[in-house]
C-alpha positions as MATLAB code, in Angstrom:
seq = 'XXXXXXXXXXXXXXXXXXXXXXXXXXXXXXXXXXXXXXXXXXXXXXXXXXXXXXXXXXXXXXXXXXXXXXXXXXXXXXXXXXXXXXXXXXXXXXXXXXXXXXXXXXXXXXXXXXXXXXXXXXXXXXXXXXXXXXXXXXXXXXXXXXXXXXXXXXXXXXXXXXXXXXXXXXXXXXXXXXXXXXXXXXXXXXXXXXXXXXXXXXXXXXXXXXXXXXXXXXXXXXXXXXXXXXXXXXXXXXXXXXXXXXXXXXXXXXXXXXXXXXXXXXXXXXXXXXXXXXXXXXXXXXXXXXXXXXXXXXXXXXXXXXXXXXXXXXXXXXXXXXXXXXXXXXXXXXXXXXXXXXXXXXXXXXXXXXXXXXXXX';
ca = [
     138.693  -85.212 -175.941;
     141.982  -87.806 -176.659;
     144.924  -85.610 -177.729;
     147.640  -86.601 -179.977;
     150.870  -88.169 -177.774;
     152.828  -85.126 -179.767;
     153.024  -82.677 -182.314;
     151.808  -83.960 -185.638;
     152.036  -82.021 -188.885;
     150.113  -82.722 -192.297;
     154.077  -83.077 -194.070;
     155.357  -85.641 -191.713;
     151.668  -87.789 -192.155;
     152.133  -87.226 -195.725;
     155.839  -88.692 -195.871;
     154.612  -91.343 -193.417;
     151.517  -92.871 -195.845;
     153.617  -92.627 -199.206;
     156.127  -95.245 -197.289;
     153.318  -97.437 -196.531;
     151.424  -97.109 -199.533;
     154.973  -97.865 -201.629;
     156.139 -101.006 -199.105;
     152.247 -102.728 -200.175;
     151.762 -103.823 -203.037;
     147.816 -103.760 -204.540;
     145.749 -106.524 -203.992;
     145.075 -108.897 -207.296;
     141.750 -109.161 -208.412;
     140.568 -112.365 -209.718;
     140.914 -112.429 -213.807;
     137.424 -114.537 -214.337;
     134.410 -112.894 -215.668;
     131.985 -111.883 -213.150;
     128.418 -114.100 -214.154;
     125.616 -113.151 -216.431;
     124.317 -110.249 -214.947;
     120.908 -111.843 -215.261;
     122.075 -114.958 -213.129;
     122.638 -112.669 -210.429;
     120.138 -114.096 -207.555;
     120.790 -113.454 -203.605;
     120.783 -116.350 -201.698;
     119.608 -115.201 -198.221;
     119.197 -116.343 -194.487;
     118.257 -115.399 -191.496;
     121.010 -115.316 -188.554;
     119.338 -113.334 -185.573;
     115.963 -111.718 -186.520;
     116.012 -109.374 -183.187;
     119.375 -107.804 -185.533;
     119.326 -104.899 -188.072;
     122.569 -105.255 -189.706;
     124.235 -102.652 -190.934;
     127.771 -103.331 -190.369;
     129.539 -105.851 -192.847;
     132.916 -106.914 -193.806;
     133.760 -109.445 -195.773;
     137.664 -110.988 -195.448;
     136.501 -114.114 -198.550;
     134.281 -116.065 -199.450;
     134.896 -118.011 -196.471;
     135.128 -115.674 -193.651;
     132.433 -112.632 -192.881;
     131.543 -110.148 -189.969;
     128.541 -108.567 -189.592;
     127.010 -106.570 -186.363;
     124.302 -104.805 -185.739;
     121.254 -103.749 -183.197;
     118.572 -105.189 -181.479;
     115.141 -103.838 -183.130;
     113.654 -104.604 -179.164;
     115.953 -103.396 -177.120;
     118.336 -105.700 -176.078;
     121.842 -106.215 -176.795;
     123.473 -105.105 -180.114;
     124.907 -108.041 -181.696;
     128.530 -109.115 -183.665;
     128.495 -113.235 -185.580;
     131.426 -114.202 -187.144;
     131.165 -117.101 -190.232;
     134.481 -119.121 -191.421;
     132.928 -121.800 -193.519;
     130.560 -119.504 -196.293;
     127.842 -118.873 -194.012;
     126.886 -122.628 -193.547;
     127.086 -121.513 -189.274;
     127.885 -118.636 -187.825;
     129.150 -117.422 -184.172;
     127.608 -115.067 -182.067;
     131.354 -113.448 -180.941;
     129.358 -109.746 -179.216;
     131.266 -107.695 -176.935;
     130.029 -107.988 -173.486;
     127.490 -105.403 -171.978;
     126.175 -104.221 -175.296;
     122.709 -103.586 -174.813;
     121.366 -100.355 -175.490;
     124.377 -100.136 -178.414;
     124.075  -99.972 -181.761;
     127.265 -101.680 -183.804;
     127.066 -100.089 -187.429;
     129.902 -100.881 -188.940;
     132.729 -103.733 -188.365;
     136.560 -103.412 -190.019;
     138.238 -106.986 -190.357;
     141.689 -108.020 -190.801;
     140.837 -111.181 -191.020;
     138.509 -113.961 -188.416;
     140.873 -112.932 -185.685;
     141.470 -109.335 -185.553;
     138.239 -106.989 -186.092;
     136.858 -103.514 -184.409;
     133.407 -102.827 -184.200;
     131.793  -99.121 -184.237;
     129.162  -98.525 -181.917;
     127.208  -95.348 -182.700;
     124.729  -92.269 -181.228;
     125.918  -89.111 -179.757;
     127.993  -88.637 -176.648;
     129.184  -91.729 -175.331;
     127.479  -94.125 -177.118;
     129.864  -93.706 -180.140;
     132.540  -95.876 -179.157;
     134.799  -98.504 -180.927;
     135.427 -102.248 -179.962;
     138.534 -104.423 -180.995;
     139.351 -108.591 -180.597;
     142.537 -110.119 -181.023;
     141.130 -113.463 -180.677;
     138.243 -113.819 -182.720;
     135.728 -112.592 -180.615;
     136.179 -114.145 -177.357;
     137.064 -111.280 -175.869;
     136.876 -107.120 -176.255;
     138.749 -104.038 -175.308;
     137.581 -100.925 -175.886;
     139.545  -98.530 -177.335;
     137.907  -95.373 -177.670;
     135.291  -93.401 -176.277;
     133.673  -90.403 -177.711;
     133.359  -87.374 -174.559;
     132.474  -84.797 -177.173;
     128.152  -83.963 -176.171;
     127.358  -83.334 -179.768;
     129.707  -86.024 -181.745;
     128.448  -88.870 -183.158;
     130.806  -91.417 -184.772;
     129.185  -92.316 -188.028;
     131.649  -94.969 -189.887;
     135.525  -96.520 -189.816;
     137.967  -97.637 -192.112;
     141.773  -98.240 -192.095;
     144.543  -97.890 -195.026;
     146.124 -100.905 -196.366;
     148.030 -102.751 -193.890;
     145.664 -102.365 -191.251;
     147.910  -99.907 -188.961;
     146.675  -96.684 -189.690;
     142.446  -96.134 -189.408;
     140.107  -93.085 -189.444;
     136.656  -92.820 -188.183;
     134.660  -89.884 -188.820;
     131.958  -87.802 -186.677;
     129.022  -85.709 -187.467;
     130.072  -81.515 -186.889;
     131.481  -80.505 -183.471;
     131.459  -76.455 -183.380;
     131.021  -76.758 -187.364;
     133.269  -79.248 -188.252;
     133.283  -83.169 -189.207;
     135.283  -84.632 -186.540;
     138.352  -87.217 -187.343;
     139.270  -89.764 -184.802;
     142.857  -92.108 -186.271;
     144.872  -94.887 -185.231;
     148.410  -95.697 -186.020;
     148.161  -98.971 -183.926;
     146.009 -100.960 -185.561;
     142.906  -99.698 -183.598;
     144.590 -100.109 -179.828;
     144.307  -97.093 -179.261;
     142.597  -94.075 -181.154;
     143.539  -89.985 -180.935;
     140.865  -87.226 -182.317;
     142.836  -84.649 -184.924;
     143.114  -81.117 -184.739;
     140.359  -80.206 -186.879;
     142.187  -76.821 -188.406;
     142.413  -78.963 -191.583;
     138.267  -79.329 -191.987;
     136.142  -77.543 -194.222;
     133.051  -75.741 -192.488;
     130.577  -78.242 -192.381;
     128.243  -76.530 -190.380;
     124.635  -78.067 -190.930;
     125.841  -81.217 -192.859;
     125.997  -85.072 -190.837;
     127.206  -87.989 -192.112;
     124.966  -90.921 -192.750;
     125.678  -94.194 -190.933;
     123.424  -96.072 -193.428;
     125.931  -98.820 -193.900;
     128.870  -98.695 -192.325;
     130.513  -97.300 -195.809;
     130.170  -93.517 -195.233;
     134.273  -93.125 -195.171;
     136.300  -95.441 -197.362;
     139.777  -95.463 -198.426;
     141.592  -96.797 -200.946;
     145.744  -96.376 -201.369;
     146.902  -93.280 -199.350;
     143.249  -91.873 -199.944;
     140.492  -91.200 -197.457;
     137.217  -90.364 -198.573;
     133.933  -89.837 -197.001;
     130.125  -88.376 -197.459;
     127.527  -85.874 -196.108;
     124.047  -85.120 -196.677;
     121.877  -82.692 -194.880;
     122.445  -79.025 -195.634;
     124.788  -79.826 -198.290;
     125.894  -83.529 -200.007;
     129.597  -83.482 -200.457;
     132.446  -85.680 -200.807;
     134.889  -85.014 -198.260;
     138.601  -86.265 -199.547;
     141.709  -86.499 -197.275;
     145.735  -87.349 -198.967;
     147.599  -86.990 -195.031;
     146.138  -89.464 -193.330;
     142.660  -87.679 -192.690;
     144.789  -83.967 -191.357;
     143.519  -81.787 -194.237;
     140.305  -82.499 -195.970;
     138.687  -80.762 -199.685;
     135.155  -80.975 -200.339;
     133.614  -81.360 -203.742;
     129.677  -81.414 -204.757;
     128.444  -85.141 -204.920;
     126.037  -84.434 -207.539;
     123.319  -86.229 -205.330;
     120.433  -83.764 -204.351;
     120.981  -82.970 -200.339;
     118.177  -83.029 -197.891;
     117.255  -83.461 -193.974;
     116.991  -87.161 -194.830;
     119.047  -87.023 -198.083;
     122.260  -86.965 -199.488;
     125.950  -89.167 -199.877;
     125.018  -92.982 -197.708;
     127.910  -94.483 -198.864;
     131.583  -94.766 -200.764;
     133.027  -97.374 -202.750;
     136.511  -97.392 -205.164;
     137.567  -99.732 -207.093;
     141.130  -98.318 -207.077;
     142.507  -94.789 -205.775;
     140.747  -92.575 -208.842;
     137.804  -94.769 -209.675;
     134.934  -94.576 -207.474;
     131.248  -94.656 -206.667;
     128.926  -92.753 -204.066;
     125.245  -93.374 -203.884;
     122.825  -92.144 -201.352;
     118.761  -91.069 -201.488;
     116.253  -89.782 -199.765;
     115.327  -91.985 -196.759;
     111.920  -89.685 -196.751;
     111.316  -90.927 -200.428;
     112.748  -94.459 -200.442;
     111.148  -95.138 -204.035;
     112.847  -92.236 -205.780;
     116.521  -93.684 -206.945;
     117.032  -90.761 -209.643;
     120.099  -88.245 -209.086;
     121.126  -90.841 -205.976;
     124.958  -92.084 -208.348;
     127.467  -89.796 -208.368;
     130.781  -91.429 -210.268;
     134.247  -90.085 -210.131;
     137.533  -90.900 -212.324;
     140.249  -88.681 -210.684;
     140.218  -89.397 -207.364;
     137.145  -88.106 -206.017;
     137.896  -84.175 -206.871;
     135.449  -83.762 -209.117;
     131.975  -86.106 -209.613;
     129.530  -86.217 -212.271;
     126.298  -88.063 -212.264;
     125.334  -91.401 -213.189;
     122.972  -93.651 -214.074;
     119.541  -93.279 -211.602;
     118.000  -96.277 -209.877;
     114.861  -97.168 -208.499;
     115.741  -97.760 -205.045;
     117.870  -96.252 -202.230;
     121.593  -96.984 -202.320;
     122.582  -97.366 -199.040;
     125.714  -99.534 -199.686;
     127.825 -100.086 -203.393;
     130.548 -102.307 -203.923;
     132.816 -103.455 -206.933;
     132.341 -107.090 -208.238;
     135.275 -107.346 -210.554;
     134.298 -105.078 -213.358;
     131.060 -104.446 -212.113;
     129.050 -102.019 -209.368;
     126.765 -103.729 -206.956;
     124.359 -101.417 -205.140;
     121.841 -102.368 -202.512;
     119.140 -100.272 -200.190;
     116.510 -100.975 -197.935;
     114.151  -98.906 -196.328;
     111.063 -100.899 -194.293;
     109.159 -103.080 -197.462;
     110.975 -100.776 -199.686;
     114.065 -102.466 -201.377;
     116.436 -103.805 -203.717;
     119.243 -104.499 -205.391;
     120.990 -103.507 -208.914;
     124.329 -104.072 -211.021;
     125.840 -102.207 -213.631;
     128.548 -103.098 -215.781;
     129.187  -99.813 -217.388;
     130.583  -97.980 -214.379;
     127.840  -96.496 -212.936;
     126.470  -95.026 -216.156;
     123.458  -97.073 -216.146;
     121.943  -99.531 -213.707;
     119.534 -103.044 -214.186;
     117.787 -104.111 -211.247;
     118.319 -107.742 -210.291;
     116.420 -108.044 -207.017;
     113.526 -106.608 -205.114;
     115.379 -107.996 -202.405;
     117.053 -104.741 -200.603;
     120.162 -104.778 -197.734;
     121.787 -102.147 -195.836;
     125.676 -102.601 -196.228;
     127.400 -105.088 -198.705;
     130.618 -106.345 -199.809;
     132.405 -108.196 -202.095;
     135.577 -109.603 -202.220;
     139.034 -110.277 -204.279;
     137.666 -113.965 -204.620;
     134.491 -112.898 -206.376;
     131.962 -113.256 -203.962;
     129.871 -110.627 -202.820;
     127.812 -110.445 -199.174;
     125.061 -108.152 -197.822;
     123.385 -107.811 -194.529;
     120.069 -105.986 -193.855;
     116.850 -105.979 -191.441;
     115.932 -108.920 -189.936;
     118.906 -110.626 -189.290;
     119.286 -111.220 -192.867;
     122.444 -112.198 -194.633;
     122.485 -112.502 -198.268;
     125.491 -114.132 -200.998;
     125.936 -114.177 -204.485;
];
């Protein structure tokens, strides 16, 4: 297990992230009306059909990453786009078979880290400088029992989290100060028991953050919201409102600013059944109430503008809805399902599922 260089205390990581989150300033969102919602049509192709995607991130409209792993085998996969989607670049790590890359955090189509998961040393993350010609890799899980689930980093792209299913009873927290170089695993004196709970690497969207806030989900023996304000030291859990299960329970995060914000999740044993799977929060995460149900999984949500975009796939069984009350109530656009999505300050939205398949709206 990586130690911290020195001492760290929740007070100074505290002081630390209100500097940052006062020296950037929030990103504008585009003032245009988001389309009709029954326009809304996914325009899909194929890019490697050996890949299940389930890591996405999208810098704009322009520029997308997505990564993923092979469904026979063979190496786990990372293509790049800068022109919409019209071609994309297969930019993989080297020596990736076997691996499974679930989730990929972009600055922008130079600078990216890729999360590859599974317990022991297969959990480790990947970071390019350059676009994808070449790899380091900067960090290694040596825990037996921890399995690295999902990344994300605070605004500014220094300071990251990624988050582990329980070692000895508690979700484990690995952070970066460096921009991913280099990643240290917290003292976990700070966690809430979460003994008999795993997070869900569904999409790549299990932990998100949003300001100086870190967020992320559980299922199993219970389905909680996890929420960290020091940089992911301390953590308070609150009831998600979706029902937990073995297969069951928080898949993903999503905030449209630091207090408004979205988790959705399922039952991968009963893919059809979308009711109780929205829980909706307007203080910050620290308490949730439920919203509207939908009639397929949500694996992955993201904020169009004013609006909610959910997707879920499991095998045949998918698709795709909006709503443009919140959360409160969902339509369903698509029968066309993904596992991870996301949509950007320029108004366009991507998704990536099984099969290779990319979809835009």
């Amino acid at each position: 297990m990586r130690t911290p260089r020195r001492p760290v205390t929740a007070s100074l990581y505290a002081a630390a992230l209100l500097a940052l989150s006062a020296s950037f300033a929030a990103t504008p969102v585009a003032n245009a009306a988001p389309p009709d919602p029954a326009a809304l049509e996914w325009s899909v192709q194929t890019v490697d059909a050996d890949q299940s995607f389930r890591g996405l991130d999208a810098v704009d409209r322009d520029t997308a990453w997505v990564s993923g792993a092979s469904v026979t085998g063979g190496a786990a996969r990372v293509y790049l786009t800068t022109d919409g989607g019209d071609t994309w670049q297969d930019v993989s790590p080297p020596g990736s078979e076997g691996l499974n890359f679930r989730d990929v955090e972009a600055r922008d189509a130079r600078t990216a880290s890729v999360l590859a998961i599974g317990e022991g040393e297969a959990s480790r993350i990947y970071r390019t400088t350059d676009g994808g010609a070449t790899w380091t890799e900067t960090f290694r899980n040596t825990a037996p029992t921890g399995f690295y689930n999902c990344m994300d980093f605070y605004p500014g792209g220094r300071r990251g989290l990624a988050v582990s299913d329980p070692v000895d009873g508690k979700f484990r927290i690995a952070a970066t100060d460096d921009g991913g170089e280099t990643w240290q695993v917290l003292p976990d004196a700070g966690m809430p028991d979460s003994t008999g709970e795993a997070n869900f690497s569904a999409s790549g969207d299990c932990l998100t953050i949003s300001g100086s806030t870190a967020w992320f989900g559980s299922g199993g023996a219970q389905s909680r919201v996890f929420r960290s304000d020091d940089g992911g030291l301390t953590w308070t859990a609150t009831d998600s409102t979706i029902p937990a299960g073995e297969a069951a329970g928080v898949f993903a995060l999503a905030f449209d600013n630091p207090r408004t914000g979205v988790a959705v999740g399922g039952d991968f044993a009963a893919p059809t059944d979308g009711v109780d799977a929205v829980g909706v929060t307007r203080d910050g995460g620290r308490t949730w109430t439920s919203g509207g149900d939908l009639t397929h999984l949500g694996e992955d949500a993201a904020y169009l503008r004013r609006w909610l975009v959910v997707v879920g796939e499991a095998g045949p069984v998918g698709g795709s809805s909006v709503s443009t009350d919140g959360g409160a109530s969902w339509t369903r656009f698509s029968d066309v399902g993904f596992h991870t999505l996301d949509c950007t300050n320029d108004g366009a939205c991507w998704a990536a599922g099984g099969k290779g398949r990319v979809g835009t709206l």
